[in-house]
Amino acid sequence: MVFSILAKEGYARTENIEEADVIMANTCSIRDNAEQRIWGRIDYFNTFRKKRSGLIVGILGCMAERLKDALLDTGKVDVVAGPDAYRHLPDLLQAVYDGAKGINVELSREETYGDISPVRIDKNGVSAFISIMRGCNNVCSYCVVPYTRGAERSRDWHTIVREACECVEAGYKEVTLLGQNVDSYLFEDVDFAKLLALVAGVSPTLRVRFSTSHPKDISDAVIDTMAAWPNICHHIHLPVQSGNDRILEKMRRRYTREWYLERVARIRQAMPDCGITTDAIVGFCSETEEEFRDTLSIFEEVGYDAAFMFNYSERPGTLASRNYPDDIPLEVKTRRLNELIELQNRLSLKSNKRDVGREFEVLVEGPSKKGDAQLCGRTGSNKMCVWNDTTHKAGDFVRVRVVDCTSATLLCELKK
Ligand code: 5AD
Ligand code: SF4
């Protein structure tokens, strides 16, 4: 999208960083280590200043929104654009050329970039992301997103369907609808269940995925729509964060363990083959050993197919940071995290072993890490498959049979 905005003003994209007159990084503030990595990138970009006078370094997105002028004050950054300011990027660049400050961190109640067709820079041309909403109204107490991304806005569904059609015309075989909380999508009378059906209706061979669902909001209508449309993938990313009711309450997640488990049961009832994955945070403020055990036990009980797991990272300005001390020592957080990761590895392996002997339709993404004679692609439930194959290419649908597995991958053979 940023490329699309800048291309209209005559800027062209280069693959060679040494040639660039402008280098911009899109940033994430969700955890402190995400920001630390960006600081490393900023230093790297600055090494090109010696060779290229007049180089402009820009920081876009959440970190721009959170740190604002402080980024300019480092002397390492020239342009600072918050997530709702991308239409102003050409003006911001001009301001810098004119010797003024290039900063805009205003958040908007309306901006969805709905009318802008993004320039797709993904490598494989098979799978595309479509943003359906921006911002978040959920103020989970640990989370910086509502502050950096602003209030929730849903994009006009006409422009979403149009973008899905454009993806099909451009040869894409899969789209993933993206939002912080897709279940609260609403534009006119189109809610998320209706939107899913509209996008699935674009083409029977277009695979449709989405992320992220909120356990308090995922509706029966969404689950039943997934079950009804053969081209909507049976995979739900359903972040649990914690398995303990006191911690969930303190995180302001607004569901209980019991509610979460009921939603999982409802999903499995409608789609027994549905992949369920999650996010969890360990070592949230005041989490006891026993409360952490509840996270382990909900992982066991659900039997996730995969999970992203994190140490709690205090984010300045959030409710948790203002109200509760970050009081779990790093060694304790890390020990809990390792224990959870170890459990998830076992659960992933168990889930993959159940698939040995089964057949799946997978969408070829390209060569596997091992090279050209082996291809990789995902099942509808979002499991990575690899198999020996010299006859297919990225974008093909193939049938494979699982012959073996690791905790991360299904090892398959091609069905003729
Ligand atoms: N500390 C650790 N993990 C966090 N996440 C969000 N905020 C924090 C934080 N302050 C995790 C949540 C969320 C995922 C995208 O990042 O698990 O689902
Ligand atoms: Fe953050 Fe909660 Fe919104 Fe997700 S739902 S972005 S965790 S505030």
CSV table of C-alpha atoms and ligand atoms in Angstrom, one decimal:
chain,number,residue,atom,x,y,z
A,1,MET,CA,0.0,0.0,0.0
A,2,VAL,CA,2.8,2.4,0.8
A,3,PHE,CA,4.4,1.4,-2.5
A,4,SER,CA,1.1,2.1,-4.3
A,5,ILE,CA,0.9,5.6,-2.7
A,6,LEU,CA,4.5,6.5,-3.5
A,7,ALA,CA,4.4,5.0,-7.0
A,8,LYS,CA,1.7,7.5,-7.9
A,9,GLU,CA,4.2,10.3,-7.1
A,10,GLY,CA,6.9,8.8,-9.3
A,11,TYR,CA,8.9,6.8,-6.7
A,12,ALA,CA,10.1,3.5,-7.9
A,13,ARG,CA,11.0,0.4,-5.9
A,14,THR,CA,14.6,-1.0,-5.8
A,15,GLU,CA,15.7,-4.4,-4.7
A,16,ASN,CA,19.2,-3.0,-3.9
A,17,ILE,CA,19.3,-1.1,-0.7
A,18,GLU,CA,22.6,0.6,-1.7
A,19,GLU,CA,20.7,2.3,-4.6
A,20,ALA,CA,17.9,3.6,-2.4
A,21,ASP,CA,17.2,7.4,-1.9
A,22,VAL,CA,14.6,6.6,0.6
A,23,ILE,CA,14.6,3.6,3.0
A,24,MET,CA,11.5,3.0,5.1
A,25,ALA,CA,10.7,0.3,7.6
A,26,ASN,CA,7.3,-0.7,8.7
A,27,THR,CA,7.4,-1.4,12.4
A,28,CYS,CA,5.8,-3.4,15.2
A,29,SER,CA,5.6,-2.4,18.9
A,30,ILE,CA,3.8,-5.4,20.2
A,31,ARG,CA,6.7,-6.6,22.4
A,32,ASP,CA,9.9,-4.9,23.4
A,33,ASN,CA,12.1,-7.2,21.5
A,34,ALA,CA,10.2,-6.3,18.2
A,35,GLU,CA,11.2,-2.7,18.8
A,36,GLN,CA,14.8,-3.7,19.7
A,37,ARG,CA,15.2,-5.4,16.4
A,38,ILE,CA,14.0,-2.3,14.6
A,39,TRP,CA,16.6,-0.2,16.4
A,40,GLY,CA,19.2,-2.5,14.9
A,41,ARG,CA,17.7,-2.0,11.5
A,42,ILE,CA,17.7,1.8,11.9
A,43,ASP,CA,21.5,1.6,12.7
A,44,TYR,CA,22.0,-0.5,9.6
A,45,PHE,CA,20.1,1.9,7.4
A,46,ASN,CA,22.2,4.7,8.7
A,47,THR,CA,25.4,3.0,7.5
A,48,PHE,CA,24.3,3.9,4.0
A,49,ARG,CA,24.3,7.7,4.7
A,50,LYS,CA,28.1,7.9,4.2
A,51,LYS,CA,27.8,6.5,0.7
A,52,ARG,CA,24.5,8.3,-0.2
A,53,SER,CA,24.2,11.9,0.8
A,54,GLY,CA,20.6,13.0,1.1
A,55,LEU,CA,19.4,9.5,2.0
A,56,ILE,CA,16.0,9.6,3.8
A,57,VAL,CA,15.3,7.0,6.5
A,58,GLY,CA,11.6,6.6,7.4
A,59,ILE,CA,9.9,4.7,10.2
A,60,LEU,CA,6.3,3.7,9.6
A,61,GLY,CA,3.6,2.1,11.7
A,62,CYS,CA,3.3,1.3,15.4
A,63,MET,CA,6.7,2.3,16.6
A,64,ALA,CA,6.3,5.7,14.8
A,65,GLU,CA,3.0,6.1,16.5
A,66,ARG,CA,4.4,5.2,19.9
A,67,LEU,CA,7.7,7.1,19.9
A,68,LYS,CA,6.7,10.1,17.7
A,69,ASP,CA,9.3,13.0,17.9
A,70,ALA,CA,11.7,10.9,20.0
A,71,LEU,CA,12.6,9.0,16.8
A,72,LEU,CA,13.5,12.3,15.0
A,73,ASP,CA,15.5,13.4,18.1
A,74,THR,CA,17.9,10.4,17.7
A,75,GLY,CA,19.1,12.0,14.4
A,76,LYS,CA,18.9,8.6,12.8
A,77,VAL,CA,15.4,9.0,11.4
A,78,ASP,CA,14.0,11.7,9.0
A,79,VAL,CA,10.4,10.6,8.4
A,80,VAL,CA,8.0,9.4,11.0
A,81,ALA,CA,4.5,8.2,9.8
A,82,GLY,CA,1.9,6.6,12.0
A,83,PRO,CA,-0.4,3.8,10.7
A,84,ASP,CA,-3.1,6.3,9.5
A,85,ALA,CA,-0.7,8.8,7.8
A,86,TYR,CA,0.5,6.8,4.8
A,87,ARG,CA,-1.4,9.0,2.3
A,88,HIS,CA,0.7,11.9,3.5
A,89,LEU,CA,4.0,10.2,2.9
A,90,PRO,CA,4.7,12.1,-0.4
A,91,ASP,CA,4.2,15.4,1.6
A,92,LEU,CA,6.4,14.1,4.4
A,93,LEU,CA,9.2,13.3,2.0
A,94,GLN,CA,8.8,16.7,0.4
A,95,ALA,CA,8.9,18.4,3.8
A,96,VAL,CA,12.3,16.7,4.5
A,97,TYR,CA,13.6,17.8,1.1
A,98,ASP,CA,12.5,21.3,2.0
A,99,GLY,CA,14.4,21.1,5.3
A,100,ALA,CA,11.2,20.8,7.5
A,101,LYS,CA,10.2,18.0,9.9
A,102,GLY,CA,8.7,14.9,8.3
A,103,ILE,CA,6.3,13.7,10.9
A,104,ASN,CA,2.6,12.8,11.0
A,105,VAL,CA,1.3,10.5,13.8
A,106,GLU,CA,-2.4,11.5,13.7
A,107,LEU,CA,-4.8,8.6,14.2
A,108,SER,CA,-8.0,8.6,12.2
A,109,ARG,CA,-11.5,7.3,12.9
A,110,GLU,CA,-12.1,6.6,9.2
A,111,GLU,CA,-8.9,5.7,7.4
A,112,THR,CA,-9.0,2.1,6.1
A,113,TYR,CA,-7.1,2.7,2.8
A,114,GLY,CA,-10.1,0.9,1.3
A,115,ASP,CA,-9.7,2.5,-2.1
A,116,ILE,CA,-6.0,1.8,-2.5
A,117,SER,CA,-5.0,-1.4,-4.4
A,118,PRO,CA,-1.8,-2.5,-2.8
A,119,VAL,CA,1.3,-3.3,-4.9
A,120,ARG,CA,1.9,-6.9,-3.8
A,121,ILE,CA,5.5,-7.6,-3.0
A,122,ASP,CA,5.1,-11.2,-1.8
A,123,LYS,CA,7.5,-13.6,-3.5
A,124,ASN,CA,5.4,-16.5,-4.6
A,125,GLY,CA,2.4,-14.9,-6.2
A,126,VAL,CA,0.2,-17.7,-4.6
A,127,SER,CA,-1.1,-16.3,-1.4
A,128,ALA,CA,-2.2,-12.7,-0.7
A,129,PHE,CA,-3.2,-10.8,2.4
A,130,ILE,CA,-6.2,-8.5,2.4
A,131,SER,CA,-6.7,-6.1,5.3
A,132,ILE,CA,-10.4,-5.9,6.2
A,133,MET,CA,-10.2,-3.6,9.2
A,134,ARG,CA,-7.8,-1.5,11.2
A,135,GLY,CA,-7.4,-0.6,14.8
A,136,CYS,CA,-8.9,-2.4,17.8
A,137,ASN,CA,-11.4,-1.5,20.5
A,138,ASN,CA,-10.5,-4.2,22.9
A,139,VAL,CA,-8.1,-2.7,25.3
A,140,CYS,CA,-6.6,-6.0,26.6
A,141,SER,CA,-4.6,-4.7,29.5
A,142,TYR,CA,-1.1,-5.8,28.2
A,143,CYS,CA,-1.6,-4.7,24.7
A,144,VAL,CA,-0.2,-1.6,23.0
A,145,VAL,CA,-2.2,-2.0,19.7
A,146,PRO,CA,-5.2,0.1,20.6
A,147,TYR,CA,-2.8,3.0,21.3
A,148,THR,CA,-0.7,2.6,18.2
A,149,ARG,CA,-3.4,1.6,15.8
A,150,GLY,CA,-6.3,3.6,17.2
A,151,ALA,CA,-10.0,2.8,17.1
A,152,GLU,CA,-11.5,0.0,15.2
A,153,ARG,CA,-12.8,0.7,11.6
A,154,SER,CA,-14.1,-1.8,9.1
A,155,ARG,CA,-13.3,-1.4,5.5
A,156,ASP,CA,-16.1,-1.1,2.9
A,157,TRP,CA,-16.9,-4.7,1.9
A,158,HIS,CA,-17.3,-3.7,-1.8
A,159,THR,CA,-13.6,-2.8,-1.9
A,160,ILE,CA,-12.6,-6.1,-0.1
A,161,VAL,CA,-14.5,-8.2,-2.6
A,162,ARG,CA,-13.0,-6.1,-5.4
A,163,GLU,CA,-9.5,-6.7,-4.1
A,164,ALA,CA,-10.2,-10.5,-3.8
A,165,CYS,CA,-11.3,-10.4,-7.5
A,166,GLU,CA,-8.1,-8.6,-8.4
A,167,CYS,CA,-6.1,-11.2,-6.6
A,168,VAL,CA,-7.8,-14.0,-8.6
A,169,GLU,CA,-7.2,-12.1,-11.8
A,170,ALA,CA,-3.5,-11.7,-10.9
A,171,GLY,CA,-3.3,-15.5,-10.4
A,172,TYR,CA,-3.4,-15.7,-6.6
A,173,LYS,CA,-4.9,-19.0,-5.3
A,174,GLU,CA,-5.4,-18.0,-1.6
A,175,VAL,CA,-6.3,-14.9,0.3
A,176,THR,CA,-6.0,-14.3,4.0
A,177,LEU,CA,-8.4,-11.7,5.5
A,178,LEU,CA,-6.6,-9.7,8.2
A,179,GLY,CA,-7.8,-7.8,11.2
A,180,GLN,CA,-7.0,-7.6,14.9
A,181,ASN,CA,-10.4,-8.9,15.7
A,182,VAL,CA,-12.1,-10.1,12.5
A,183,ASP,CA,-15.3,-11.2,14.4
A,184,SER,CA,-16.2,-7.6,15.1
A,185,TYR,CA,-16.1,-6.7,11.4
A,186,LEU,CA,-19.2,-4.7,10.4
A,187,PHE,CA,-19.9,-2.5,7.4
A,188,GLU,CA,-23.4,-1.6,6.6
A,189,ASP,CA,-25.3,-4.9,7.2
A,190,VAL,CA,-22.3,-7.1,6.4
A,191,ASP,CA,-20.8,-8.8,9.4
A,192,PHE,CA,-17.8,-11.1,9.3
A,193,ALA,CA,-19.8,-14.3,8.5
A,194,LYS,CA,-21.4,-12.5,5.6
A,195,LEU,CA,-18.1,-11.1,4.4
A,196,LEU,CA,-16.5,-14.6,4.5
A,197,ALA,CA,-19.3,-15.9,2.3
A,198,LEU,CA,-19.0,-12.9,-0.1
A,199,VAL,CA,-15.2,-13.5,-0.5
A,200,ALA,CA,-15.6,-17.3,-0.8
A,201,GLY,CA,-18.2,-16.6,-3.5
A,202,VAL,CA,-15.6,-14.8,-5.6
A,203,SER,CA,-14.3,-18.1,-7.0
A,204,PRO,CA,-14.8,-21.7,-6.0
A,205,THR,CA,-11.1,-22.4,-6.4
A,206,LEU,CA,-9.9,-19.4,-4.3
A,207,ARG,CA,-8.9,-20.6,-0.8
A,208,VAL,CA,-10.0,-18.2,1.9
A,209,ARG,CA,-8.3,-17.9,5.3
A,210,PHE,CA,-8.5,-15.3,8.0
A,211,SER,CA,-6.9,-14.1,11.2
A,212,THR,CA,-7.3,-13.2,14.1
A,213,SER,CA,-10.4,-14.4,15.9
A,214,HIS,CA,-11.3,-13.2,19.4
A,215,PRO,CA,-12.7,-16.0,21.6
A,216,LYS,CA,-15.3,-13.7,23.1
A,217,ASP,CA,-16.6,-12.7,19.7
A,218,ILE,CA,-16.3,-15.7,17.4
A,219,SER,CA,-19.9,-16.5,16.4
A,220,ASP,CA,-21.8,-19.6,15.5
A,221,ALA,CA,-22.6,-17.9,12.2
A,222,VAL,CA,-18.8,-17.6,11.4
A,223,ILE,CA,-18.2,-21.3,12.3
A,224,ASP,CA,-21.2,-22.5,10.3
A,225,THR,CA,-20.2,-20.4,7.3
A,226,MET,CA,-16.7,-22.0,7.4
A,227,ALA,CA,-18.3,-25.4,7.5
A,228,ALA,CA,-20.6,-24.6,4.6
A,229,TRP,CA,-18.1,-23.3,2.1
A,230,PRO,CA,-15.7,-25.9,0.8
A,231,ASN,CA,-13.1,-23.2,-0.1
A,232,ILE,CA,-12.9,-21.6,3.3
A,233,CYS,CA,-10.0,-23.3,5.1
A,234,HIS,CA,-10.7,-25.1,8.3
A,235,HIS,CA,-8.2,-23.3,10.4
A,236,ILE,CA,-8.9,-20.9,13.3
A,237,HIS,CA,-6.3,-18.9,15.1
A,238,LEU,CA,-7.9,-18.4,18.5
A,239,PRO,CA,-5.5,-16.7,21.0
A,240,VAL,CA,-6.2,-18.0,24.5
A,241,GLN,CA,-3.4,-15.9,26.3
A,242,SER,CA,-4.0,-17.7,29.6
A,243,GLY,CA,-5.9,-20.7,30.9
A,244,ASN,CA,-6.6,-19.1,34.3
A,245,ASP,CA,-9.8,-17.0,35.0
A,246,ARG,CA,-8.1,-14.6,37.4
A,247,ILE,CA,-5.4,-13.8,34.9
A,248,LEU,CA,-7.8,-13.6,32.0
A,249,GLU,CA,-9.8,-11.1,34.0
A,250,LYS,CA,-6.7,-9.1,34.8
A,251,MET,CA,-5.8,-9.2,31.1
A,252,ARG,CA,-9.3,-7.8,30.3
A,253,ARG,CA,-9.9,-10.6,27.8
A,254,ARG,CA,-13.6,-10.7,28.7
A,255,TYR,CA,-14.0,-14.5,28.5
A,256,THR,CA,-13.5,-17.4,30.9
A,257,ARG,CA,-11.7,-20.7,30.5
A,258,GLU,CA,-15.1,-22.3,30.4
A,259,TRP,CA,-16.4,-20.0,27.6
A,260,TYR,CA,-13.2,-20.6,25.6
A,261,LEU,CA,-13.5,-24.4,25.8
A,262,GLU,CA,-17.2,-24.2,24.8
A,263,ARG,CA,-16.2,-22.2,21.7
A,264,VAL,CA,-13.6,-24.9,20.9
A,265,ALA,CA,-16.2,-27.6,21.3
A,266,ARG,CA,-18.6,-25.7,19.0
A,267,ILE,CA,-15.8,-25.4,16.3
A,268,ARG,CA,-15.0,-29.1,16.6
A,269,GLN,CA,-18.6,-30.1,16.4
A,270,ALA,CA,-19.1,-28.2,13.2
A,271,MET,CA,-15.7,-29.1,11.7
A,272,PRO,CA,-13.9,-32.1,13.3
A,273,ASP,CA,-10.9,-31.5,11.0
A,274,CYS,CA,-10.5,-27.8,11.9
A,275,GLY,CA,-6.9,-26.8,12.8
A,276,ILE,CA,-6.9,-24.7,16.0
A,277,THR,CA,-3.8,-22.6,16.9
A,278,THR,CA,-3.3,-20.1,19.6
A,279,ASP,CA,-1.2,-17.4,21.2
A,280,ALA,CA,-0.3,-17.4,24.9
A,281,ILE,CA,1.6,-15.1,27.3
A,282,VAL,CA,3.4,-16.4,30.3
A,283,GLY,CA,4.5,-14.5,33.4
A,284,PHE,CA,1.8,-11.8,33.2
A,285,CYS,CA,1.8,-9.6,36.3
A,286,SER,CA,1.3,-11.6,39.5
A,287,GLU,CA,0.8,-14.9,37.7
A,288,THR,CA,1.4,-17.7,40.2
A,289,GLU,CA,2.9,-21.1,39.5
A,290,GLU,CA,-0.6,-22.7,39.9
A,291,GLU,CA,-2.2,-20.1,37.5
A,292,PHE,CA,0.5,-20.9,34.9
A,293,ARG,CA,-0.4,-24.6,35.3
A,294,ASP,CA,-3.9,-23.7,34.1
A,295,THR,CA,-2.3,-22.5,30.9
A,296,LEU,CA,-0.5,-25.8,30.5
A,297,SER,CA,-3.7,-27.7,31.2
A,298,ILE,CA,-5.8,-25.7,28.7
A,299,PHE,CA,-3.2,-26.4,26.1
A,300,GLU,CA,-3.5,-30.2,26.9
A,301,GLU,CA,-7.3,-30.0,26.9
A,302,VAL,CA,-7.6,-28.2,23.6
A,303,GLY,CA,-4.6,-30.1,22.0
A,304,TYR,CA,-3.5,-27.2,19.8
A,305,ASP,CA,-2.0,-27.9,16.4
A,306,ALA,CA,0.5,-25.0,16.8
A,307,ALA,CA,1.0,-22.0,19.1
A,308,PHE,CA,2.9,-18.8,19.4
A,309,MET,CA,4.1,-18.3,23.0
A,310,PHE,CA,5.6,-15.2,24.6
A,311,ASN,CA,7.1,-13.9,27.8
A,312,TYR,CA,5.0,-11.0,29.1
A,313,SER,CA,6.6,-7.8,27.9
A,314,GLU,CA,5.5,-4.6,29.7
A,315,ARG,CA,4.4,-1.9,27.2
A,316,PRO,CA,4.5,1.7,28.4
A,317,GLY,CA,1.1,3.4,28.6
A,318,THR,CA,-1.0,0.2,28.7
A,319,LEU,CA,-3.5,-0.5,31.5
A,320,ALA,CA,-1.2,-3.3,32.9
A,321,SER,CA,1.8,-1.0,32.9
A,322,ARG,CA,0.0,1.7,34.7
A,323,ASN,CA,-1.8,-0.6,37.2
A,324,TYR,CA,0.3,-3.7,37.9
A,325,PRO,CA,4.0,-4.2,38.6
A,326,ASP,CA,5.8,-6.5,36.1
A,327,ASP,CA,6.8,-8.7,39.0
A,328,ILE,CA,7.6,-12.1,37.6
A,329,PRO,CA,11.4,-12.4,37.3
A,330,LEU,CA,12.7,-13.0,33.8
A,331,GLU,CA,14.2,-16.4,34.8
A,332,VAL,CA,10.8,-17.5,36.0
A,333,LYS,CA,9.1,-16.3,32.8
A,334,THR,CA,11.6,-18.0,30.7
A,335,ARG,CA,11.4,-21.3,32.6
A,336,ARG,CA,7.6,-21.2,32.2
A,337,LEU,CA,7.9,-20.3,28.5
A,338,ASN,CA,10.2,-23.2,27.9
A,339,GLU,CA,7.9,-25.6,29.7
A,340,LEU,CA,5.0,-24.4,27.6
A,341,ILE,CA,7.0,-24.6,24.3
A,342,GLU,CA,8.0,-28.2,25.2
A,343,LEU,CA,4.4,-29.1,25.9
A,344,GLN,CA,3.3,-27.6,22.6
A,345,ASN,CA,6.0,-29.5,20.7
A,346,ARG,CA,4.6,-32.7,22.1
A,347,LEU,CA,1.0,-31.6,21.2
A,348,SER,CA,2.0,-30.6,17.7
A,349,LEU,CA,3.7,-34.0,17.2
A,350,LYS,CA,0.7,-35.8,18.5
A,351,SER,CA,-1.6,-33.8,16.2
A,352,ASN,CA,0.7,-34.5,13.2
A,353,LYS,CA,0.9,-38.2,14.0
A,354,ARG,CA,-2.9,-38.4,13.8
A,355,ASP,CA,-2.6,-37.3,10.2
A,356,VAL,CA,-0.2,-40.0,9.1
A,357,GLY,CA,-2.0,-42.2,6.6
A,358,ARG,CA,-4.5,-39.4,5.7
A,359,GLU,CA,-4.8,-37.6,2.4
A,360,PHE,CA,-5.0,-33.9,1.9
A,361,GLU,CA,-5.3,-31.3,-0.8
A,362,VAL,CA,-2.5,-28.9,-0.5
A,363,LEU,CA,-1.7,-25.6,-2.3
A,364,VAL,CA,1.9,-25.7,-3.6
A,365,GLU,CA,3.8,-22.7,-2.3
A,366,GLY,CA,7.1,-23.5,-3.9
A,367,PRO,CA,10.3,-25.5,-3.4
A,368,SER,CA,10.9,-26.8,0.2
A,369,LYS,CA,14.0,-25.7,2.1
A,370,LYS,CA,15.6,-28.8,0.8
A,371,GLY,CA,15.4,-27.6,-2.8
A,372,ASP,CA,13.7,-27.9,-6.1
A,373,ALA,CA,13.0,-31.7,-6.2
A,374,GLN,CA,10.9,-31.3,-3.1
A,375,LEU,CA,7.9,-29.0,-2.9
A,376,CYS,CA,6.1,-27.5,0.1
A,377,GLY,CA,2.5,-26.3,0.7
A,378,ARG,CA,-0.2,-26.2,3.4
A,379,THR,CA,-3.3,-28.2,4.1
A,380,GLY,CA,-6.5,-26.4,4.7
A,381,SER,CA,-5.9,-26.8,8.5
A,382,ASN,CA,-2.6,-24.9,7.9
A,383,LYS,CA,-0.1,-27.7,8.4
A,384,MET,CA,3.1,-27.5,6.3
A,385,CYS,CA,3.6,-30.5,4.0
A,386,VAL,CA,6.7,-31.5,2.0
A,387,TRP,CA,6.9,-34.1,-0.7
A,388,ASN,CA,9.2,-35.1,-3.6
A,389,ASP,CA,7.8,-33.7,-6.8
A,390,THR,CA,9.3,-32.5,-10.1
A,391,THR,CA,6.0,-32.1,-12.0
A,392,HIS,CA,4.1,-29.3,-10.1
A,393,LYS,CA,4.8,-25.7,-9.5
A,394,ALA,CA,3.7,-22.9,-7.1
A,395,GLY,CA,0.0,-22.3,-7.3
A,396,ASP,CA,-1.0,-25.9,-8.2
A,397,PHE,CA,-3.4,-27.8,-6.0
A,398,VAL,CA,-2.1,-31.4,-5.4
A,399,ARG,CA,-3.3,-34.4,-3.4
A,400,VAL,CA,-0.8,-35.8,-1.0
A,401,ARG,CA,-0.7,-38.7,1.5
A,402,VAL,CA,1.1,-38.3,4.8
A,403,VAL,CA,3.7,-41.0,5.4
A,404,ASP,CA,5.6,-39.6,8.4
A,405,CYS,CA,5.9,-36.4,10.4
A,406,THR,CA,7.9,-34.2,12.7
A,407,SER,CA,6.4,-31.8,15.2
A,408,ALA,CA,6.5,-29.0,12.5
A,409,THR,CA,6.0,-30.8,9.2
A,410,LEU,CA,4.0,-33.5,7.5
A,411,LEU,CA,6.2,-35.7,5.3
A,412,CYS,CA,4.1,-36.8,2.3
A,413,GLU,CA,4.0,-38.6,-1.0
A,414,LEU,CA,2.3,-37.3,-4.1
A,415,LYS,CA,-1.0,-39.1,-5.0
A,416,LYS,CA,-1.3,-39.8,-8.7
B,1,5AD,N1,3.7,-9.1,26.0
B,1,5AD,C1,3.8,-10.3,25.4
B,1,5AD,N2,3.0,-10.8,24.4
B,1,5AD,C2,2.1,-9.9,23.9
B,1,5AD,N3,1.2,-10.0,22.9
B,1,5AD,C3,0.6,-8.9,22.8
B,1,5AD,N4,1.0,-8.0,23.7
B,1,5AD,C4,2.0,-8.6,24.4
B,1,5AD,C5,2.8,-8.2,25.5
B,1,5AD,N5,2.7,-7.0,26.0
B,1,5AD,C6,1.1,-11.3,22.2
B,1,5AD,C7,-0.4,-11.8,22.4
B,1,5AD,C8,-1.0,-11.6,21.0
B,1,5AD,C9,0.2,-11.7,20.1
B,1,5AD,C10,0.0,-11.0,18.8
B,1,5AD,O1,1.2,-11.0,20.8
B,1,5AD,O2,-0.3,-13.2,22.6
B,1,5AD,O3,-2.0,-12.5,20.7
B,2,SF4,FE1,-4.4,-6.3,21.5
B,2,SF4,FE2,-6.5,-7.4,22.6
B,2,SF4,FE3,-6.9,-5.8,20.4
B,2,SF4,FE4,-5.7,-8.2,20.2
B,2,SF4,S1,-7.8,-7.9,20.8
B,2,SF4,S2,-5.0,-6.3,19.3
B,2,SF4,S3,-4.6,-8.4,22.1
B,2,SF4,S4,-6.1,-5.2,22.5
